[in-house]
Short mmCIF file of C-alpha atoms in Angstrom, two decimals:
data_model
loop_
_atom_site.label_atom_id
_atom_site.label_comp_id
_atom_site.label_asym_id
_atom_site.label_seq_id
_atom_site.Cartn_x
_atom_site.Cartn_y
_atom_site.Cartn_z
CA UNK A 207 209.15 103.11 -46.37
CA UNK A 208 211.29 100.15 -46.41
CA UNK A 209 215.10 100.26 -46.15
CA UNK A 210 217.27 97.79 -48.09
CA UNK A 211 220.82 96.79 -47.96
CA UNK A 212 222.67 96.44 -51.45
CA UNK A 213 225.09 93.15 -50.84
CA UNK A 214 227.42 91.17 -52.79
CA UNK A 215 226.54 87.09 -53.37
CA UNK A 216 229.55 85.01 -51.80
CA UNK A 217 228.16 81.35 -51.92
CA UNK A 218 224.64 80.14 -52.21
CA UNK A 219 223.34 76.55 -51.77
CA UNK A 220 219.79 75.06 -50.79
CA UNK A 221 218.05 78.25 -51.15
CA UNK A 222 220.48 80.09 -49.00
CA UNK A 223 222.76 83.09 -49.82
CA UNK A 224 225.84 83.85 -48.04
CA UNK A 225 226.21 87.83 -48.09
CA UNK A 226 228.99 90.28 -47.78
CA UNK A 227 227.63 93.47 -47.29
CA UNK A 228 230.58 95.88 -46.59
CA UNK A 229 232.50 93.12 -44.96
CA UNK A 230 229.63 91.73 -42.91
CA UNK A 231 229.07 88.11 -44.06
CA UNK A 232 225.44 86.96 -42.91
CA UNK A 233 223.16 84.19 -44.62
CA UNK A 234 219.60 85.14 -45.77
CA UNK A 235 217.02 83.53 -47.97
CA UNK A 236 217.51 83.08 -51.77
CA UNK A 237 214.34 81.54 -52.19
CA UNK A 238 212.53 84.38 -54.44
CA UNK A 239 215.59 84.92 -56.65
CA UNK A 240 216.10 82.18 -59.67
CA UNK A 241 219.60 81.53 -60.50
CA UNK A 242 221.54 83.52 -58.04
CA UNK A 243 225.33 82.65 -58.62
CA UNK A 244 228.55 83.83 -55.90
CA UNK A 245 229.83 87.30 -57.46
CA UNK A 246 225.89 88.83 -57.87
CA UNK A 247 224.66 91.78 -56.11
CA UNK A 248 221.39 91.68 -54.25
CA UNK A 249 219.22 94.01 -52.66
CA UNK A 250 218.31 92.12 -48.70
CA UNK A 251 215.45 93.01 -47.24
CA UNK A 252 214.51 91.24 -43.63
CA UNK A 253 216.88 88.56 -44.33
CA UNK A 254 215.36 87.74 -47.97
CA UNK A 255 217.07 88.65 -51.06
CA UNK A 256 214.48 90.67 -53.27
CA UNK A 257 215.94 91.71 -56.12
CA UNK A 258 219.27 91.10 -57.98
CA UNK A 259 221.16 94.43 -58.41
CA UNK A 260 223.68 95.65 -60.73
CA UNK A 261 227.52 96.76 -59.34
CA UNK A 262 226.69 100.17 -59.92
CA UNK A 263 223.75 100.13 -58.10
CA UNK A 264 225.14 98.56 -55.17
CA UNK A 265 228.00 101.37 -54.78
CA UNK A 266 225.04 104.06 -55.49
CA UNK A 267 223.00 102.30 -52.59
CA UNK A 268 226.78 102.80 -50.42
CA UNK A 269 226.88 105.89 -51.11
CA UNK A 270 223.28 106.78 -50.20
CA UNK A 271 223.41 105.27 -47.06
CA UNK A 272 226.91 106.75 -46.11
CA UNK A 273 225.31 110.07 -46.87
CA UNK A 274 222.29 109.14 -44.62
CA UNK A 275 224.83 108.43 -41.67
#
């Protein structure tokens, strides 16, 4: 099983996403998504963004993981 983090899209230039997930900003790869804009969600697995993610799913993801800590 894989384990991804939910994050939210802060900046994003030359196939590069800067992340905030729960505070902690890191940069990851944007390469697979197509027009990923500052203010999306994303789901980051091994520093790649995989999937574009609604709000909602993002604070379900949270809440999973809190619940798994």
């Amino acid at each position: 099983m894989c384990v991804g983090l939910s994050a939210k899209v802060v900046s994003v230039k030359d196939g590069t996403a800067l992340i905030d997930a729960n505070g902690a900003k890191r940069e990851v790869s944007a390469d697979l998504l197509e027009e990923l804009e500052p203010g999306d969600y994303v789901m980051v697995h091994a520093g790649v963004a995989i999937a574009k993610i609604t709000e909602s799913d993002e604070d379900e993801a949270n809440d999973v993981m809190e619940n798994l800590l």
